[in-house]
Short mmCIF file of C-alpha atoms and ligand atoms in Angstrom, two decimals:
data_model
loop_
_atom_site.label_atom_id
_atom_site.label_comp_id
_atom_site.label_asym_id
_atom_site.label_seq_id
_atom_site.Cartn_x
_atom_site.Cartn_y
_atom_site.Cartn_z
CA MET A 67 83.82 92.33 137.65
CA ARG A 68 80.53 90.70 136.67
CA ILE A 69 78.22 92.59 134.34
CA TYR A 70 74.67 91.96 133.20
CA SER A 71 71.96 92.89 130.78
CA ILE A 72 69.80 95.68 132.17
CA ILE A 73 66.05 95.35 131.73
CA ASN A 74 63.72 97.94 133.18
CA GLY A 75 66.60 99.53 135.09
CA LYS A 76 67.60 96.28 136.82
CA ASP A 77 70.62 94.03 136.36
CA LEU A 78 69.48 90.66 135.07
CA LYS A 79 71.20 88.46 137.63
CA GLU A 80 69.64 85.14 136.67
CA THR A 81 72.00 82.30 137.50
CA ASP A 82 71.12 79.92 134.68
CA ARG A 83 72.31 82.10 131.80
CA GLU A 84 75.36 81.51 129.62
CA THR A 85 78.38 83.62 130.57
CA MET A 86 81.27 84.99 128.55
CA THR A 87 84.67 86.33 129.58
CA VAL A 88 85.98 89.61 128.16
CA ARG A 89 89.78 89.73 128.00
CA ASN A 90 92.20 92.62 127.58
CA PRO A 91 93.56 92.29 124.03
CA TYR A 92 97.01 93.43 125.20
CA ASN A 93 97.71 91.02 128.09
CA GLN A 94 94.72 88.64 128.05
CA GLU A 95 93.82 89.55 131.63
CA GLU A 96 90.14 89.12 132.48
CA VAL A 97 88.30 92.44 132.26
CA ALA A 98 84.81 91.19 133.05
CA GLU A 99 82.51 88.25 133.08
CA VAL A 100 79.30 88.92 131.21
CA VAL A 101 76.00 87.19 131.89
CA LEU A 102 74.28 86.87 128.53
CA ALA A 103 70.59 87.38 127.85
CA ASN A 104 68.39 84.83 126.13
CA VAL A 105 65.52 85.39 123.73
CA GLU A 106 62.88 85.53 126.50
CA ASP A 107 64.89 88.30 128.20
CA LEU A 108 65.01 90.17 124.92
CA ASN A 109 61.25 89.85 124.43
CA GLN A 110 60.67 91.18 127.93
CA ALA A 111 62.90 94.18 127.19
CA VAL A 112 61.06 94.95 123.95
CA ASP A 113 57.66 94.70 125.68
CA GLN A 114 58.84 97.10 128.39
CA GLY A 115 60.33 99.45 125.81
CA PHE A 116 57.04 99.43 123.90
CA ALA A 117 54.99 100.13 127.04
CA THR A 118 57.31 102.93 128.21
CA PHE A 119 57.19 104.54 124.78
CA HIS A 120 53.41 104.79 124.94
CA GLU A 121 53.13 105.56 128.64
CA GLN A 122 56.00 108.03 129.03
CA MET A 123 58.50 108.79 126.32
CA LYS A 124 56.28 109.84 123.43
CA ASN A 125 54.70 112.50 125.63
CA MET A 126 57.80 113.58 127.55
CA PRO A 127 58.38 117.29 126.83
CA ALA A 128 61.47 118.27 124.90
CA TYR A 129 62.98 120.19 127.83
CA GLU A 130 62.92 117.02 129.97
CA ARG A 131 64.55 114.88 127.28
CA SER A 132 67.11 117.62 126.77
CA ASP A 133 67.82 117.77 130.52
CA ILE A 134 68.39 114.03 130.81
CA LEU A 135 70.88 114.13 127.93
CA ARG A 136 72.69 117.14 129.39
CA LYS A 137 72.95 115.48 132.80
CA THR A 138 74.28 112.29 131.19
CA ALA A 139 76.94 114.41 129.45
CA ASP A 140 77.87 116.04 132.77
CA LEU A 141 78.20 112.67 134.48
CA LEU A 142 80.32 111.31 131.65
CA GLU A 143 82.56 114.34 131.88
CA GLU A 144 83.07 113.71 135.62
CA ARG A 145 84.02 110.08 134.92
CA LYS A 146 86.00 110.65 131.76
CA ALA A 147 89.16 108.93 132.99
CA SER A 148 87.33 105.84 134.22
CA PHE A 149 85.47 105.41 130.91
CA ALA A 150 88.67 105.87 128.92
CA GLU A 151 90.40 103.17 130.99
CA THR A 152 87.49 100.82 130.41
CA ILE A 153 87.67 101.29 126.64
CA THR A 154 91.41 100.69 126.68
CA LYS A 155 91.08 97.54 128.78
CA GLU A 156 88.31 95.93 126.78
CA ALA A 157 89.24 97.09 123.26
CA GLY A 158 93.03 97.56 123.51
CA LYS A 159 92.72 101.14 122.23
CA PRO A 160 95.66 103.37 123.25
CA LEU A 161 94.60 105.43 126.26
CA LYS A 162 95.00 108.81 124.58
CA HIS A 163 92.66 107.71 121.80
CA SER A 164 90.17 106.30 124.31
CA LEU A 165 90.17 109.67 126.05
CA GLY A 166 89.51 111.32 122.70
CA GLU A 167 86.58 108.96 122.19
CA VAL A 168 85.08 109.85 125.57
CA GLU A 169 85.44 113.56 124.81
CA ARG A 170 83.62 113.10 121.51
CA SER A 171 80.92 111.09 123.29
CA ILE A 172 80.32 113.98 125.70
CA GLN A 173 79.88 116.27 122.70
CA VAL A 174 77.42 113.89 121.06
CA LEU A 175 75.32 113.94 124.22
CA ARG A 176 75.47 117.74 124.30
CA PHE A 177 74.51 118.02 120.62
CA ALA A 178 71.57 115.71 121.31
CA SER A 179 70.57 117.69 124.38
CA GLU A 180 70.51 120.89 122.32
CA HIS A 181 68.83 119.32 119.33
CA ALA A 182 66.03 117.83 121.45
CA LYS A 183 64.75 121.41 121.78
CA HIS A 184 64.96 122.14 118.06
CA ILE A 185 63.10 119.29 116.43
CA SER A 186 60.97 121.67 114.47
CA SER A 187 58.07 121.49 112.09
CA GLU A 188 57.15 123.16 108.84
CA VAL A 189 54.17 125.20 107.74
CA ILE A 190 53.07 124.05 104.28
CA PRO A 191 52.06 126.74 101.74
CA MET A 192 48.62 125.20 101.23
CA ASP A 193 47.41 127.90 98.83
CA ALA A 194 50.04 126.79 96.32
CA ALA A 195 47.55 124.14 95.19
CA ILE A 196 44.24 124.94 93.49
CA GLY A 197 41.53 124.71 96.15
CA GLY A 198 44.05 125.24 98.95
CA GLU A 199 42.77 128.69 99.84
CA ASN A 200 41.83 129.02 103.50
CA ARG A 201 43.56 125.85 104.50
CA LEU A 202 46.36 125.63 107.04
CA GLY A 203 48.80 122.75 106.92
CA PHE A 204 51.73 121.95 109.15
CA THR A 205 53.95 119.02 110.07
CA LYS A 206 55.08 117.52 113.35
CA ARG A 207 58.02 115.18 113.81
CA LYS A 208 56.84 112.23 115.87
CA PRO A 209 59.08 109.61 117.48
CA LEU A 210 58.88 106.14 115.94
CA GLY A 211 58.59 103.92 119.00
CA VAL A 212 61.18 101.32 119.98
CA VAL A 213 64.59 101.62 118.31
CA ALA A 214 67.00 98.66 118.20
CA ALA A 215 70.59 99.94 118.38
CA ILE A 216 73.26 97.38 117.44
CA THR A 217 76.86 98.54 117.73
CA PRO A 218 80.44 97.42 116.91
CA PHE A 219 83.51 97.11 119.12
CA ASN A 220 85.75 99.79 117.65
CA PHE A 221 84.17 102.93 119.17
CA PRO A 222 82.11 101.24 121.87
CA LEU A 223 81.02 104.46 123.54
CA ASN A 224 80.76 107.05 120.80
CA LEU A 225 79.07 104.91 118.15
CA SER A 226 76.55 103.70 120.73
CA LEU A 227 75.79 107.31 121.63
CA HIS A 228 75.31 108.20 117.96
CA LYS A 229 72.26 105.94 118.19
CA ILE A 230 71.01 106.18 121.78
CA ALA A 231 71.32 109.96 122.19
CA PRO A 232 69.32 110.97 119.06
CA ALA A 233 66.75 108.26 119.81
CA ILE A 234 66.15 109.73 123.28
CA ALA A 235 66.30 113.30 121.95
CA ALA A 236 63.43 112.41 119.62
CA GLY A 237 61.35 110.65 122.32
CA ASN A 238 61.90 107.00 121.38
CA THR A 239 62.81 104.10 123.63
CA VAL A 240 65.86 101.95 122.91
CA ILE A 241 66.93 98.31 122.99
CA TYR A 242 70.71 98.49 122.97
CA LYS A 243 72.77 95.49 121.87
CA PRO A 244 76.47 96.32 122.12
CA ALA A 245 79.31 94.29 120.61
CA GLU A 246 80.15 91.14 122.58
CA LYS A 247 83.81 92.19 122.60
CA THR A 248 83.21 95.52 124.38
CA PRO A 249 80.26 95.24 126.75
CA VAL A 250 81.75 96.96 129.80
CA SER A 251 81.57 100.54 128.54
CA ALA A 252 78.01 99.77 127.39
CA TYR A 253 77.04 98.61 130.89
CA LYS A 254 78.55 101.73 132.49
CA LEU A 255 76.90 103.99 129.93
CA VAL A 256 73.40 102.66 130.52
CA LYS A 257 73.83 103.20 134.28
CA LEU A 258 74.78 106.84 133.60
CA PHE A 259 71.52 107.45 131.74
CA PHE A 260 69.52 106.16 134.70
CA GLU A 261 71.53 108.26 137.11
CA ALA A 262 70.68 111.26 134.92
CA GLY A 263 66.96 110.53 135.29
CA LEU A 264 66.01 108.49 132.21
CA PRO A 265 62.90 106.37 132.95
CA ALA A 266 63.85 102.74 133.58
CA GLY A 267 61.82 101.42 130.65
CA ALA A 268 63.29 103.83 128.10
CA LEU A 269 66.63 102.04 127.61
CA HIS A 270 67.34 98.32 127.90
CA LEU A 271 70.75 96.72 127.55
CA ILE A 272 70.85 93.28 125.99
CA MET A 273 74.13 91.45 126.33
CA GLY A 274 74.04 88.67 123.86
CA ARG A 275 75.70 87.04 120.94
CA GLY A 276 74.67 88.60 117.63
CA GLU A 277 73.77 85.22 116.19
CA VAL A 278 71.50 84.41 119.17
CA VAL A 279 69.64 87.63 120.00
CA GLY A 280 70.27 89.47 116.70
CA ASP A 281 67.57 87.86 114.55
CA PRO A 282 64.76 87.95 117.12
CA LEU A 283 65.62 91.58 117.83
CA VAL A 284 65.57 92.84 114.25
CA GLN A 285 62.51 90.72 113.39
CA HIS A 286 60.44 91.73 116.43
CA ASP A 287 57.09 93.32 115.54
CA LYS A 288 57.32 95.91 118.30
CA ILE A 289 60.65 97.25 117.01
CA HIS A 290 60.04 100.22 114.72
CA LYS A 291 63.55 100.94 113.60
CA VAL A 292 66.88 99.13 113.48
CA THR A 293 70.02 101.23 113.53
CA PHE A 294 73.14 99.16 112.97
CA THR A 295 76.84 99.93 112.75
CA GLY A 296 79.08 97.03 111.83
CA SER A 297 80.24 94.82 109.00
CA LEU A 298 78.69 94.40 105.56
CA PRO A 299 77.68 90.71 105.91
CA VAL A 300 75.83 91.33 109.18
CA GLY A 301 74.26 94.54 107.82
CA ARG A 302 73.07 92.75 104.70
CA GLY A 303 71.42 90.05 106.85
CA ILE A 304 69.69 92.69 108.98
CA LEU A 305 68.29 94.41 105.90
CA GLU A 306 66.89 91.12 104.64
CA LYS A 307 65.35 90.16 107.97
CA ALA A 308 64.05 93.48 109.34
CA GLY A 309 60.91 93.49 107.23
CA PHE A 310 58.59 96.47 107.53
CA LYS A 311 60.87 98.73 109.57
CA LYS A 312 63.10 101.69 109.00
CA VAL A 313 66.74 100.58 108.81
CA THR A 314 69.96 102.59 109.08
CA LEU A 315 73.17 100.76 108.19
CA GLU A 316 76.63 102.20 108.87
CA LEU A 317 78.96 99.64 107.31
CA GLY A 318 82.55 99.29 106.16
CA SER A 319 84.82 100.83 103.57
CA ASN A 320 88.27 100.74 101.99
CA SER A 321 88.70 104.50 102.06
CA PRO A 322 90.86 106.19 99.41
CA ASN A 323 93.10 109.18 100.12
CA ILE A 324 94.44 111.11 97.15
CA VAL A 325 97.72 113.00 97.37
CA PHE A 326 98.42 115.49 94.56
CA ASP A 327 101.90 116.84 93.87
CA ASP A 328 101.49 120.37 95.32
CA ILE A 329 101.48 119.40 99.00
CA ASP A 330 104.01 119.34 101.81
CA ILE A 331 105.15 115.72 101.90
CA GLY A 332 106.18 115.65 105.58
CA HIS A 333 102.87 117.07 106.71
CA VAL A 334 100.64 114.82 104.61
CA ALA A 335 102.69 111.73 105.45
CA ALA A 336 102.15 112.51 109.15
CA ASP A 337 98.41 112.88 108.57
CA LEU A 338 98.26 109.57 106.77
CA VAL A 339 100.25 107.72 109.43
CA LYS A 340 97.45 108.69 111.78
CA GLY A 341 94.84 107.99 109.10
CA ALA A 342 95.99 104.43 108.50
CA PHE A 343 97.20 103.30 111.91
CA VAL A 344 95.04 104.93 114.57
CA PHE A 345 93.47 102.13 116.63
CA SER A 346 95.44 99.66 114.51
CA GLY A 347 93.42 100.51 111.41
CA GLN A 348 90.21 99.22 113.03
CA VAL A 349 88.27 102.29 111.98
CA CYS A 350 85.62 102.13 109.27
CA ILE A 351 87.07 105.22 107.54
CA SER A 352 90.71 104.22 108.00
CA ALA A 353 92.99 105.26 105.13
CA GLN A 354 93.38 101.97 103.26
CA ARG A 355 94.30 103.10 99.73
CA VAL A 356 96.69 106.02 99.38
CA TYR A 357 97.01 107.28 95.81
CA VAL A 358 100.08 109.47 95.30
CA HIS A 359 100.93 111.50 92.22
CA GLN A 360 103.81 109.76 90.46
CA SER A 361 106.05 112.86 90.46
CA ILE A 362 106.27 112.73 94.27
CA TYR A 363 105.64 109.00 94.75
CA ASP A 364 109.19 107.92 95.69
CA ALA A 365 109.80 110.84 98.03
CA PHE A 366 106.40 110.43 99.67
CA LEU A 367 106.80 106.67 100.15
CA LYS A 368 110.23 107.11 101.75
CA GLU A 369 108.89 109.69 104.21
CA TYR A 370 105.74 107.66 104.90
CA ILE A 371 107.82 104.59 105.79
CA ARG A 372 110.14 106.69 107.97
CA GLN A 373 107.31 108.20 109.97
CA THR A 374 105.42 104.90 110.24
CA GLU A 375 108.51 103.23 111.69
CA SER A 376 108.71 105.87 114.41
CA LEU A 377 105.25 105.11 115.86
CA VAL A 378 105.40 104.32 119.59
CA ILE A 379 104.16 100.73 119.83
CA GLY A 380 103.29 99.04 123.10
CA ASP A 381 101.01 98.81 126.11
CA PRO A 382 97.83 100.77 125.32
CA MET A 383 97.53 101.79 128.98
CA GLU A 384 100.75 103.84 128.66
CA GLU A 385 99.99 107.46 127.90
CA THR A 386 102.73 107.65 125.27
CA THR A 387 101.58 104.61 123.27
CA GLU A 388 100.38 105.45 119.76
CA PHE A 389 99.86 101.95 118.42
CA GLY A 390 98.55 98.88 120.26
CA PRO A 391 97.05 95.45 119.65
CA MET A 392 94.14 94.47 117.45
CA ILE A 393 90.92 93.33 119.09
CA ASN A 394 91.96 89.65 119.17
CA GLU A 395 94.48 87.19 117.78
CA LYS A 396 92.01 85.76 115.28
CA GLU A 397 91.60 89.17 113.64
CA ALA A 398 95.38 89.77 113.58
CA GLU A 399 95.89 86.35 111.96
CA ARG A 400 93.12 87.03 109.45
CA ALA A 401 94.78 90.30 108.42
CA LYS A 402 98.19 88.58 108.17
CA THR A 403 96.74 86.04 105.70
CA TRP A 404 95.54 88.97 103.57
CA ILE A 405 99.10 90.32 103.48
CA ASP A 406 100.46 86.88 102.54
CA ASP A 407 97.83 86.54 99.82
CA ALA A 408 98.80 89.94 98.35
CA VAL A 409 102.52 89.07 98.45
CA LYS A 410 101.81 85.81 96.61
CA LYS A 411 100.10 87.87 93.92
CA GLY A 412 103.08 90.23 93.56
CA ALA A 413 102.68 92.89 96.26
CA ARG A 414 105.66 94.22 98.22
CA ILE A 415 105.83 94.84 101.95
CA GLU A 416 107.63 98.17 102.45
CA THR A 417 107.49 98.01 106.25
CA GLY A 418 105.75 95.83 108.85
CA GLY A 419 104.02 92.68 107.73
CA GLU A 420 104.73 90.71 110.91
CA GLN A 421 102.15 89.43 113.34
CA LYS A 422 102.68 88.32 116.91
CA GLY A 423 99.67 87.41 119.03
CA THR A 424 97.17 90.27 118.91
CA PHE A 425 99.75 92.63 117.34
CA LEU A 426 99.96 93.16 113.61
CA PHE A 427 102.74 95.68 113.06
CA PRO A 428 102.05 98.82 110.98
CA THR A 429 102.25 97.64 107.39
CA ILE A 430 102.75 99.59 104.18
CA MET A 431 102.34 97.72 100.89
CA THR A 432 103.05 98.65 97.28
CA ASN A 433 102.66 97.01 93.89
CA VAL A 434 99.08 96.10 94.73
CA ASN A 435 96.02 95.65 92.54
CA ASN A 436 92.27 95.04 92.76
CA ASP A 437 92.69 91.25 92.74
CA MET A 438 94.10 91.51 96.24
CA LYS A 439 91.89 91.61 99.33
CA VAL A 440 94.03 94.38 100.81
CA ILE A 441 92.66 96.64 98.08
CA ALA A 442 89.30 95.21 97.07
CA GLU A 443 87.90 94.47 100.53
CA GLU A 444 87.83 96.28 103.86
CA VAL A 445 91.09 95.36 105.66
CA PHE A 446 90.06 96.73 109.08
CA ALA A 447 93.67 96.27 110.21
CA PRO A 448 96.89 98.33 110.21
CA ILE A 449 97.60 97.76 106.52
CA VAL A 450 97.80 100.59 104.00
CA SER A 451 98.68 100.43 100.31
CA VAL A 452 100.43 103.19 98.39
CA ILE A 453 99.62 103.43 94.69
CA PRO A 454 100.97 105.87 92.07
CA PHE A 455 98.71 107.76 89.67
CA GLU A 456 99.24 110.10 86.73
CA THR A 457 96.05 112.01 86.01
CA GLU A 458 93.06 113.34 87.90
CA ASP A 459 90.62 111.22 85.86
CA GLU A 460 92.64 108.11 86.51
CA VAL A 461 92.75 108.60 90.27
CA VAL A 462 89.03 109.34 90.47
CA ARG A 463 88.33 106.16 88.50
CA MET A 464 90.63 104.07 90.75
CA SER A 465 89.12 105.57 93.91
CA ASN A 466 85.58 104.82 92.73
CA ASP A 467 86.47 101.27 91.69
CA SER A 468 85.11 99.78 94.91
CA ILE A 469 81.91 98.31 96.29
CA TYR A 470 82.25 100.81 99.15
CA GLY A 471 81.81 104.60 99.36
CA LEU A 472 82.01 105.95 102.89
CA GLN A 473 84.55 108.76 103.19
CA ALA A 474 87.63 109.93 101.25
CA GLY A 475 90.50 112.38 101.73
CA VAL A 476 91.91 114.67 99.01
CA PHE A 477 95.17 116.56 99.52
CA THR A 478 95.90 119.48 97.24
CA ASN A 479 96.16 123.25 97.52
CA ASP A 480 94.49 123.74 94.14
CA LEU A 481 90.94 124.63 95.16
CA ASN A 482 89.37 124.04 91.76
CA ARG A 483 90.92 120.61 91.50
CA ALA A 484 89.92 119.75 95.06
CA LEU A 485 86.29 120.64 94.45
CA ARG A 486 86.21 118.87 91.06
CA VAL A 487 87.55 115.66 92.60
CA ALA A 488 85.28 115.92 95.65
CA ASP A 489 82.34 116.21 93.30
CA GLN A 490 83.32 113.13 91.29
CA LEU A 491 84.08 110.77 94.17
CA GLU A 492 81.28 108.30 94.90
CA MET A 493 81.34 108.77 98.66
CA GLY A 494 79.03 109.73 101.50
CA GLY A 495 81.62 112.34 102.51
CA VAL A 496 84.85 113.88 101.21
CA TRP A 497 87.44 115.77 103.23
CA ILE A 498 89.79 118.19 101.49
CA ASN A 499 93.22 118.52 103.10
CA GLU A 500 92.15 116.12 105.80
CA ILE A 501 92.35 112.34 106.17
CA SER A 502 89.36 110.14 105.35
CA THR A 503 89.60 108.96 108.95
CA TYR A 504 88.49 112.31 110.38
CA ARG A 505 84.92 112.64 111.56
CA GLN A 506 83.21 115.41 113.43
CA ASP A 507 80.12 114.39 115.32
CA ASN A 508 77.78 117.05 113.93
CA HIS A 509 78.19 116.61 110.20
CA PRO A 510 76.08 114.17 108.20
CA TYR A 511 77.90 110.87 108.13
CA GLY A 512 77.07 107.67 106.30
CA GLY A 513 78.03 105.84 103.14
CA VAL A 514 76.81 105.15 99.64
CA LYS A 515 77.04 101.85 97.72
CA LYS A 516 77.71 98.95 100.15
CA SER A 517 78.91 101.34 102.87
CA GLY A 518 75.42 101.83 104.12
CA ILE A 519 71.99 103.38 104.15
CA GLY A 520 70.99 106.53 106.01
CA LYS A 521 72.93 109.18 107.87
CA GLU A 522 74.15 109.75 111.40
CA GLY A 523 75.30 112.96 113.10
CA VAL A 524 72.72 113.88 115.73
CA LYS A 525 70.47 116.11 113.62
CA TYR A 526 70.44 113.63 110.73
CA ALA A 527 69.91 110.61 112.96
CA VAL A 528 66.93 112.37 114.57
CA GLU A 529 65.43 112.80 111.09
CA ASP A 530 65.74 109.05 110.55
CA MET A 531 64.31 108.31 114.00
CA THR A 532 61.16 110.37 113.56
CA GLU A 533 58.20 110.31 111.23
CA VAL A 534 56.77 113.41 109.60
CA LYS A 535 53.11 113.75 110.46
CA PHE A 536 50.91 116.19 108.56
CA VAL A 537 47.99 118.08 110.13
CA GLY A 538 45.67 120.15 107.94
CA ILE A 539 42.80 122.47 108.88
CA ASN A 540 39.99 123.53 106.61
CA LEU A 541 39.29 127.18 107.55
CA ASN A 542 36.71 127.82 104.86
CA GLU A 543 33.64 127.47 106.99
CA LYS A 544 32.53 126.00 110.27
CA ARG A 545 31.30 122.42 110.42
P1 NAD B 263 80.21 93.05 113.37
O1 NAD B 263 79.37 93.24 112.17
O2 NAD B 263 80.89 91.75 113.56
O3 NAD B 263 79.31 93.27 114.70
C1 NAD B 263 78.58 94.44 114.91
C2 NAD B 263 77.41 94.15 115.82
O4 NAD B 263 76.50 93.27 115.14
C3 NAD B 263 77.78 93.44 117.13
O5 NAD B 263 77.04 93.99 118.17
C4 NAD B 263 77.35 92.02 116.86
O6 NAD B 263 77.04 91.30 118.02
C5 NAD B 263 76.11 92.24 116.03
N1 NAD B 263 75.65 91.07 115.26
C6 NAD B 263 76.37 90.02 114.81
N2 NAD B 263 75.57 89.15 114.16
C7 NAD B 263 74.32 89.68 114.19
C8 NAD B 263 73.06 89.28 113.66
N3 NAD B 263 72.91 88.14 112.99
N4 NAD B 263 72.00 90.09 113.86
C9 NAD B 263 72.13 91.26 114.52
N5 NAD B 263 73.28 91.67 115.05
C10 NAD B 263 74.38 90.91 114.88
O7 NAD B 263 81.24 94.27 113.41
P2 NAD B 263 82.47 94.55 114.38
O8 NAD B 263 83.55 93.56 114.12
O9 NAD B 263 82.02 94.73 115.78
O10 NAD B 263 82.92 95.99 113.84
C11 NAD B 263 83.67 96.15 112.69
C12 NAD B 263 82.84 96.55 111.49
O11 NAD B 263 82.06 97.69 111.79
C13 NAD B 263 83.69 96.96 110.31
O12 NAD B 263 83.17 96.40 109.14
C14 NAD B 263 83.59 98.48 110.29
O13 NAD B 263 83.78 99.07 109.05
C15 NAD B 263 82.19 98.66 110.76
N6 NAD B 263 82.02 100.03 111.28
C16 NAD B 263 81.34 100.94 110.53
C17 NAD B 263 81.21 102.26 110.98
C18 NAD B 263 80.46 103.29 110.22
O14 NAD B 263 80.10 104.30 110.82
N7 NAD B 263 80.18 103.13 108.95
C19 NAD B 263 81.80 102.62 112.19
C20 NAD B 263 82.49 101.65 112.91
C21 NAD B 263 82.59 100.36 112.46
#
């Protein structure tokens, strides 16, 4: 399979462009050959996106934008199995989790389709100000223009839709730069939008290496907003380079999960096996630090190890597989060096710790501290650390002792305690009796501290992808 950038609805089949091979992380088979775009291609896409915004999208009625999004959802639903297979082949994600991702993506499109019709305005109480009598004031939410959407490999479909769908719902045009590692689902997705009736100039797909097309994209004068999901170093660079543009950054974390002593150990251990090891820990809100009350620490750890060791590991294309490879061998090796570094500093491996090719086996560590990367940095790998605590204050302090603050989980049946802790955690979101790894696509989502800037979740992304315009009328006398 050969795939291309798509500019103005057409595959960019130039023969003199650099190409790149995408391989299945499980068996290294070729999934696709990608023809990469260069900077001139990117500039052409932005020019077309700019023209289509002014000529079509900014004046397209809400019901039409809503229709296109609904039809895209319907088409994705029809081709659910094919999209799930693509994600599994290019990302190595176990098939059942890929299917889950496609189902969530359909919902995101449907939320966007509905929300397109509810981007509402406000009437301002003008007579609240002296001299405001007989004046009418109201707002309109206007689309921004051309939105650059830059996405990571780990949820190639759903995280792309968290940007593209609200941008279209609001009447923007989009330049979409997917992760190099997972371009096939991106290519298929863009084709779906056109099949559903999106104007050719409203969405352009740029296949390209971040370090080649990234800077010219985020620095381009005709780009009005950059929405990025990915790692902290890349996000920081984007913020520095974007200049006079709106920027949303959805970055990493080392999410804490707090387990108090009044819970059912078997149940919470099962939740946290999922929380730490789903998609081999390559989830931004993966459970990385598990704080367990010392009175149940030994019993919890024993059960957590037992359940972790019963995960079904293997070929991600098998329907029964629960745990598969990481995205590539380099990442698995990088994570293994973090384990070795922690062990050198006194950490213990309770289970796992081995790496073979793209597989890093589910790893639980104890006796860890903040001098170790497995605690202080984002591991983005199947490594979880279990840490005892004594008091509520202590565990809140330990949880907040991080440069990140994306999402946390708190397990307790004591409602007052749960709400107190949720209030004190420095996070963009807190789940009570749920893993940090859980996300629903309609709640506000986005981090504090170095985990990011801005919020996603269709309604909230639309707010960030529109500008409030005020219109006032002086009704005092005719002019
Ligand atoms: P990454 O930062 O390596 O790449 C993300 C995207 O940025 C890719 O499309 C890449 O090509 C592009 N890029 C690279 N250099 C660029 C540059 N100079 N300018 C512009 N774009 C550039 O991230 P990844 O490895 O694909 O994904 C993993 C990271 O994403 C983790 O840190 C994870 O926490 C984060 N993530 C965050 C969320 C969230 O919602 N907060 C969700 C998923 C993943």
